[in-house]
PDB file of C-alpha atoms in Angstrom:
ATOM      1  CA  MET A  21      71.529 131.135 -58.057  1.00 92.00           C
ATOM      2  CA  ILE A  22      72.571 127.690 -56.773  1.00 95.00           C
ATOM      3  CA  LEU A  23      69.891 125.027 -57.081  1.00 97.00           C
ATOM      4  CA  SER A  24      68.476 123.512 -53.886  1.00 98.00           C
ATOM      5  CA  ASP A  25      67.522 119.872 -53.401  1.00 98.00           C
ATOM      6  CA  THR A  26      63.917 120.797 -54.286  1.00 98.00           C
ATOM      7  CA  ASP A  27      65.009 122.258 -57.615  1.00 97.00           C
ATOM      8  CA  LEU A  28      67.442 119.415 -58.318  1.00 98.00           C
ATOM      9  CA  LEU A  29      64.786 116.756 -57.741  1.00 98.00           C
ATOM     10  CA  LYS A  30      62.304 118.601 -59.984  1.00 97.00           C
ATOM     11  CA  ARG A  31      64.844 118.881 -62.805  1.00 97.00           C
ATOM     12  CA  LEU A  32      65.917 115.250 -62.457  1.00 97.00           C
ATOM     13  CA  GLU A  33      62.270 114.158 -62.597  1.00 97.00           C
ATOM     14  CA  ARG A  34      61.635 116.345 -65.669  1.00 96.00           C
ATOM     15  CA  GLY A  35      64.696 114.840 -67.335  1.00 96.00           C
ATOM     16  CA  ASP A  36      66.334 118.057 -68.522  1.00 94.00           C
ATOM     17  CA  LEU A  37      69.089 117.443 -65.948  1.00 97.00           C
ATOM     18  CA  VAL A  38      70.455 113.902 -66.123  1.00 97.00           C
ATOM     19  CA  VAL A  39      72.624 112.142 -63.526  1.00 97.00           C
ATOM     20  CA  GLU A  40      72.574 108.389 -64.040  1.00 97.00           C
ATOM     21  CA  PRO A  41      72.596 105.917 -62.557  1.00 96.00           C
ATOM     22  CA  LEU A  42      71.521 107.463 -59.258  1.00 95.00           C
ATOM     23  CA  GLU A  43      71.901 104.411 -57.046  1.00 92.00           C
ATOM     24  CA  ASP A  44      70.367 105.993 -53.936  1.00 95.00           C
ATOM     25  CA  ILE A  45      68.605 109.284 -54.663  1.00 95.00           C
ATOM     26  CA  ASP A  46      67.892 109.952 -50.964  1.00 96.00           C
ATOM     27  CA  MET A  47      71.566 109.599 -50.065  1.00 96.00           C
ATOM     28  CA  GLN A  48      73.097 111.213 -53.158  1.00 97.00           C
ATOM     29  CA  VAL A  49      70.889 114.296 -53.455  1.00 97.00           C
ATOM     30  CA  GLN A  50      72.163 116.647 -50.739  1.00 97.00           C
ATOM     31  CA  PRO A  51      70.610 120.009 -49.700  1.00 97.00           C
ATOM     32  CA  SER A  52      72.396 121.866 -52.549  1.00 97.00           C
ATOM     33  CA  SER A  53      74.401 119.238 -54.452  1.00 97.00           C
ATOM     34  CA  ILE A  54      74.432 115.730 -55.895  1.00 98.00           C
ATOM     35  CA  ASP A  55      77.040 113.230 -54.721  1.00 97.00           C
ATOM     36  CA  LEU A  56      78.835 111.243 -57.438  1.00 97.00           C
ATOM     37  CA  ARG A  57      80.507 107.869 -56.997  1.00 97.00           C
ATOM     38  CA  LEU A  58      83.992 106.762 -57.974  1.00 97.00           C
ATOM     39  CA  GLY A  59      84.393 104.587 -61.053  1.00 97.00           C
ATOM     40  CA  ALA A  60      86.820 101.682 -61.367  1.00 97.00           C
ATOM     41  CA  GLU A  61      89.097 103.092 -64.090  1.00 97.00           C
ATOM     42  CA  PHE A  62      92.188 105.207 -63.422  1.00 97.00           C
ATOM     43  CA  LEU A  63      94.950 106.754 -65.498  1.00 94.00           C
ATOM     44  CA  GLU A  64      98.219 106.723 -63.569  1.00 92.00           C
ATOM     45  CA  PHE A  65     101.104 108.994 -64.435  1.00 83.00           C
ATOM     46  CA  GLN A  66     104.415 107.190 -64.776  1.00 77.00           C
ATOM     47  CA  ARG A  67     107.794 108.484 -63.760  1.00 69.00           C
ATOM     48  CA  THR A  68     109.703 108.468 -67.024  1.00 65.00           C
ATOM     49  CA  ASN A  69     113.109 109.450 -68.326  1.00 65.00           C
ATOM     50  CA  ILE A  70     111.791 112.005 -70.799  1.00 66.00           C
ATOM     51  CA  SER A  71     113.000 115.533 -70.079  1.00 73.00           C
ATOM     52  CA  CYS A  72     109.493 117.032 -70.248  1.00 78.00           C
ATOM     53  CA  ILE A  73     106.057 116.534 -71.752  1.00 77.00           C
ATOM     54  CA  HIS A  74     105.028 118.702 -74.667  1.00 77.00           C
ATOM     55  CA  PRO A  75     101.239 119.050 -74.291  1.00 75.00           C
ATOM     56  CA  ASN A  76     100.792 119.191 -78.081  1.00 76.00           C
ATOM     57  CA  ARG A  77     102.526 115.834 -78.665  1.00 75.00           C
ATOM     58  CA  GLU A  78      99.983 113.091 -78.123  1.00 71.00           C
ATOM     59  CA  ASP A  79     102.637 110.339 -78.291  1.00 71.00           C
ATOM     60  CA  GLU A  80     104.463 111.847 -75.299  1.00 70.00           C
ATOM     61  CA  VAL A  81     101.252 112.142 -73.281  1.00 71.00           C
ATOM     62  CA  SER A  82     100.290 108.522 -74.046  1.00 71.00           C
ATOM     63  CA  LYS A  83     103.737 107.255 -72.963  1.00 73.00           C
ATOM     64  CA  TYR A  84     103.330 109.068 -69.664  1.00 78.00           C
ATOM     65  CA  ILE A  85     100.087 107.367 -68.573  1.00 84.00           C
ATOM     66  CA  ARG A  86      98.977 103.812 -67.799  1.00 88.00           C
ATOM     67  CA  GLU A  87      95.387 102.622 -67.415  1.00 93.00           C
ATOM     68  CA  THR A  88      94.418 100.682 -64.292  1.00 94.00           C
ATOM     69  CA  VAL A  89      91.054  99.003 -63.755  1.00 96.00           C
ATOM     70  CA  VAL A  90      90.211  98.040 -60.171  1.00 97.00           C
ATOM     71  CA  GLU A  91      88.461  94.692 -59.869  1.00 96.00           C
ATOM     72  CA  GLU A  92      85.194  94.421 -57.936  1.00 93.00           C
ATOM     73  CA  GLY A  93      85.843  94.332 -54.196  1.00 93.00           C
ATOM     74  CA  GLU A  94      89.365  95.757 -54.569  1.00 97.00           C
ATOM     75  CA  GLU A  95      90.754  99.187 -53.712  1.00 97.00           C
ATOM     76  CA  PHE A  96      92.893 101.797 -55.409  1.00 97.00           C
ATOM     77  CA  ILE A  97      95.656 103.074 -53.130  1.00 97.00           C
ATOM     78  CA  LEU A  98      96.379 106.772 -53.601  1.00 97.00           C
ATOM     79  CA  HIS A  99      99.861 107.396 -52.224  1.00 96.00           C
ATOM     80  CA  PRO A 100     101.162 110.712 -50.850  1.00 96.00           C
ATOM     81  CA  GLY A 101     102.180 113.006 -53.695  1.00 92.00           C
ATOM     82  CA  ASP A 102     100.360 110.911 -56.308  1.00 92.00           C
ATOM     83  CA  PHE A 103      98.280 112.476 -59.054  1.00 92.00           C
ATOM     84  CA  VAL A 104      95.919 110.218 -61.015  1.00 95.00           C
ATOM     85  CA  LEU A 105      92.886 110.670 -63.221  1.00 95.00           C
ATOM     86  CA  GLY A 106      89.749 108.875 -62.103  1.00 96.00           C
ATOM     87  CA  THR A 107      86.165 108.964 -63.278  1.00 97.00           C
ATOM     88  CA  THR A 108      82.675 109.135 -61.906  1.00 97.00           C
ATOM     89  CA  GLU A 109      80.346 106.158 -62.216  1.00 97.00           C
ATOM     90  CA  GLU A 110      77.561 108.516 -63.165  1.00 97.00           C
ATOM     91  CA  ARG A 111      77.046 110.049 -66.561  1.00 97.00           C
ATOM     92  CA  VAL A 112      75.678 113.591 -66.542  1.00 97.00           C
ATOM     93  CA  GLU A 113      73.843 115.774 -69.036  1.00 97.00           C
ATOM     94  CA  ILE A 114      73.908 119.475 -68.205  1.00 97.00           C
ATOM     95  CA  PRO A 115      71.093 121.581 -69.750  1.00 97.00           C
ATOM     96  CA  PRO A 116      71.890 124.886 -71.521  1.00 96.00           C
ATOM     97  CA  ASP A 117      70.719 127.033 -68.596  1.00 97.00           C
ATOM     98  CA  LEU A 118      72.908 125.418 -65.904  1.00 97.00           C
ATOM     99  CA  VAL A 119      76.611 125.169 -65.136  1.00 97.00           C
ATOM    100  CA  ALA A 120      77.842 122.442 -62.774  1.00 97.00           C
ATOM    101  CA  HIS A 121      80.751 122.785 -60.367  1.00 96.00           C
ATOM    102  CA  VAL A 122      82.792 119.712 -59.370  1.00 95.00           C
ATOM    103  CA  GLU A 123      83.536 119.847 -55.652  1.00 94.00           C
ATOM    104  CA  GLY A 124      85.332 117.566 -53.234  1.00 92.00           C
ATOM    105  CA  ARG A 125      83.598 115.960 -50.291  1.00 92.00           C
ATOM    106  CA  SER A 126      84.559 117.364 -46.897  1.00 91.00           C
ATOM    107  CA  SER A 127      85.176 113.927 -45.385  1.00 93.00           C
ATOM    108  CA  LEU A 128      87.789 113.123 -48.050  1.00 94.00           C
ATOM    109  CA  GLY A 129      89.272 116.606 -47.908  1.00 93.00           C
ATOM    110  CA  ARG A 130      89.969 115.959 -44.231  1.00 94.00           C
ATOM    111  CA  LEU A 131      92.046 112.975 -45.356  1.00 95.00           C
ATOM    112  CA  ALA A 132      93.977 115.314 -47.718  1.00 96.00           C
ATOM    113  CA  VAL A 133      92.357 113.859 -50.863  1.00 96.00           C
ATOM    114  CA  VAL A 134      91.643 116.469 -53.563  1.00 94.00           C
ATOM    115  CA  VAL A 135      89.298 115.587 -56.449  1.00 94.00           C
ATOM    116  CA  HIS A 136      90.178 118.310 -58.933  1.00 87.00           C
ATOM    117  CA  ALA A 137      93.335 120.309 -59.541  1.00 78.00           C
ATOM    118  CA  THR A 138      91.970 123.046 -61.792  1.00 76.00           C
ATOM    119  CA  ALA A 139      89.083 121.628 -63.798  1.00 70.00           C
ATOM    120  CA  GLY A 140      86.050 122.234 -61.626  1.00 85.00           C
ATOM    121  CA  LEU A 141      83.506 123.291 -64.211  1.00 89.00           C
ATOM    122  CA  CYS A 142      81.014 121.372 -66.361  1.00 92.00           C
ATOM    123  CA  ASP A 143      79.789 123.659 -69.118  1.00 94.00           C
ATOM    124  CA  PRO A 144      76.150 123.926 -70.202  1.00 96.00           C
ATOM    125  CA  GLY A 145      75.523 121.220 -72.785  1.00 95.00           C
ATOM    126  CA  TYR A 146      78.183 118.795 -71.499  1.00 95.00           C
ATOM    127  CA  LYS A 147      77.274 115.087 -71.649  1.00 96.00           C
ATOM    128  CA  GLY A 148      79.378 112.212 -70.296  1.00 96.00           C
ATOM    129  CA  GLN A 149      81.193 110.919 -67.263  1.00 96.00           C
ATOM    130  CA  ILE A 150      83.401 113.349 -65.368  1.00 95.00           C
ATOM    131  CA  THR A 151      87.171 112.906 -65.182  1.00 95.00           C
ATOM    132  CA  LEU A 152      88.454 113.528 -61.658  1.00 96.00           C
ATOM    133  CA  GLU A 153      91.953 114.889 -60.969  1.00 95.00           C
ATOM    134  CA  LEU A 154      92.790 112.994 -57.780  1.00 96.00           C
ATOM    135  CA  SER A 155      95.683 114.006 -55.533  1.00 95.00           C
ATOM    136  CA  ASN A 156      96.841 112.926 -52.089  1.00 96.00           C
ATOM    137  CA  LEU A 157      98.276 115.954 -50.291  1.00 96.00           C
ATOM    138  CA  GLY A 158      98.750 114.083 -47.028  1.00 95.00           C
ATOM    139  CA  SER A 159     101.485 111.914 -45.580  1.00 96.00           C
ATOM    140  CA  ALA A 160      99.652 108.553 -45.529  1.00 96.00           C
ATOM    141  CA  PRO A 161      98.251 106.427 -48.373  1.00 97.00           C
ATOM    142  CA  VAL A 162      94.450 106.514 -48.743  1.00 97.00           C
ATOM    143  CA  ALA A 163      92.398 103.562 -50.010  1.00 97.00           C
ATOM    144  CA  LEU A 164      89.733 104.556 -52.536  1.00 97.00           C
ATOM    145  CA  THR A 165      86.953 102.065 -53.264  1.00 97.00           C
ATOM    146  CA  PRO A 166      85.051 102.182 -56.565  1.00 97.00           C
ATOM    147  CA  GLY A 167      81.423 102.947 -55.803  1.00 97.00           C
ATOM    148  CA  MET A 168      82.209 105.228 -52.861  1.00 97.00           C
ATOM    149  CA  ARG A 169      80.880 108.774 -52.975  1.00 97.00           C
ATOM    150  CA  ILE A 170      83.927 110.740 -54.153  1.00 97.00           C
ATOM    151  CA  SER A 171      82.719 114.182 -55.248  1.00 96.00           C
ATOM    152  CA  GLN A 172      79.674 116.378 -55.503  1.00 96.00           C
ATOM    153  CA  LEU A 173      78.158 118.629 -58.127  1.00 97.00           C
ATOM    154  CA  THR A 174      76.557 121.956 -57.379  1.00 97.00           C
ATOM    155  CA  PHE A 175      74.486 123.641 -60.087  1.00 98.00           C
ATOM    156  CA  THR A 176      74.239 127.347 -60.822  1.00 97.00           C
ATOM    157  CA  GLU A 177      71.460 128.732 -63.001  1.00 96.00           C
ATOM    158  CA  LEU A 178      72.633 131.068 -65.769  1.00 96.00           C
ATOM    159  CA  THR A 179      71.000 134.438 -66.363  1.00 96.00           C
ATOM    160  CA  SER A 180      69.929 133.034 -69.741  1.00 96.00           C
ATOM    161  CA  PRO A 181      70.504 129.697 -71.493  1.00 94.00           C
ATOM    162  CA  ALA A 182      73.816 129.384 -73.347  1.00 92.00           C
ATOM    163  CA  THR A 183      73.341 129.975 -77.082  1.00 92.00           C
ATOM    164  CA  ARG A 184      76.566 128.081 -77.904  1.00 90.00           C
ATOM    165  CA  PRO A 185      76.578 125.190 -75.398  1.00 91.00           C
ATOM    166  CA  TYR A 186      79.336 122.633 -75.085  1.00 86.00           C
ATOM    167  CA  GLY A 187      78.969 119.861 -77.669  1.00 82.00           C
ATOM    168  CA  GLU A 188      79.637 118.533 -81.133  1.00 73.00           C
ATOM    169  CA  GLU A 189      78.719 121.769 -82.923  1.00 76.00           C
ATOM    170  CA  ARG A 190      81.556 123.505 -81.077  1.00 72.00           C
ATOM    171  CA  GLY A 191      83.954 120.605 -81.658  1.00 73.00           C
ATOM    172  CA  SER A 192      84.153 120.060 -77.900  1.00 80.00           C
ATOM    173  CA  LYS A 193      86.857 117.460 -77.346  1.00 77.00           C
ATOM    174  CA  TYR A 194      85.532 115.695 -74.248  1.00 81.00           C
ATOM    175  CA  GLN A 195      81.838 115.425 -75.168  1.00 86.00           C
ATOM    176  CA  ASP A 196      80.315 111.979 -74.443  1.00 82.00           C
ATOM    177  CA  GLN A 197      83.510 110.732 -72.803  1.00 85.00           C
ATOM    178  CA  LYS A 198      83.462 107.435 -70.944  1.00 91.00           C
ATOM    179  CA  GLY A 199      86.071 106.764 -68.284  1.00 85.00           C
ATOM    180  CA  PRO A 200      89.002 109.023 -67.409  1.00 87.00           C
ATOM    181  CA  GLN A 201      90.466 110.878 -70.374  1.00 81.00           C
ATOM    182  CA  ALA A 202      94.018 112.172 -70.712  1.00 76.00           C
ATOM    183  CA  SER A 203      94.692 115.717 -71.847  1.00 74.00           C
ATOM    184  CA  ARG A 204      93.740 116.587 -75.421  1.00 73.00           C
ATOM    185  CA  ILE A 205      95.263 120.056 -75.255  1.00 71.00           C
ATOM    186  CA  GLY A 206      97.078 119.345 -78.513  1.00 72.00           C
ATOM    187  CA  ASN A 207      93.696 119.824 -80.238  1.00 72.00           C
ATOM    188  CA  ASP A 208      93.564 123.477 -79.149  1.00 71.00           C
ATOM    189  CA  PRO A 209      94.004 126.155 -81.855  1.00 66.00           C
ATOM    190  CA  GLU A 210      97.212 127.512 -80.307  1.00 73.00           C
ATOM    191  CA  PHE A 211      98.787 124.089 -80.920  1.00 66.00           C
ATOM    192  CA  GLY A 212      97.475 123.787 -84.463  1.00 63.00           C
ATOM    193  CA  GLY A 213      94.233 122.002 -83.604  1.00 61.00           C
ATOM    194  CA  ASP A 214      90.695 123.113 -84.313  1.00 59.00           C
ATOM    195  CA  THR A 215      88.969 122.760 -80.921  1.00 56.00           C
ATOM    196  CA  PRO A 216      87.815 126.186 -79.645  1.00 53.00           C
ATOM    197  CA  GLY A 217      87.111 125.504 -75.984  1.00 53.00           C
ATOM    198  CA  ASP A 218      87.914 123.406 -72.958  1.00 55.00           C
ATOM    199  CA  ASP A 219      86.274 122.105 -69.836  1.00 55.00           C
ATOM    200  CA  PRO A 220      87.141 119.890 -66.889  1.00 52.00           C
ATOM    201  CA  GLN A 221      85.818 116.557 -67.995  1.00 53.00           C
TER     202      GLN A 221
END
């Protein structure tokens, strides 16, 4: 069951679902979703001379990305074919009985801007800002302004609350993240790490 605006407002008021700061609750709470705004920090992927990136080698991943912070009143230009990591301004806390889905906004989709490549799920128990996987699939650059509504979350109620929610007890690698975060796949067990699960943040 997807939560309606009535349910979302009740849960926000109770405080078991947290989305903060909600700058304009009337504008951001939609009939079945909550709009999230774009933050000012981005991780840009550099064209490098390395033959490939090994996901389990953190030094290679860190050489491949560069952080950009957009000053107030400025824009971030997303060029055709670009892929960057952005972040939401809002921090969320998902209760154990809900799962959140990161969706793009239709108006940006019509400009060929995609907000997530594969990671469209926020697990029960997740806390933090949400990393956005931004791509421009069109043929013209698109100016993105920090503070603009960039994505939306829909919330589905689970049949029962998760008994092992996302978080520190599970060793969840993106819990309480602030700003866009590069891949930490090297922490996964198949690469010799000790993190059991993953999520989109």
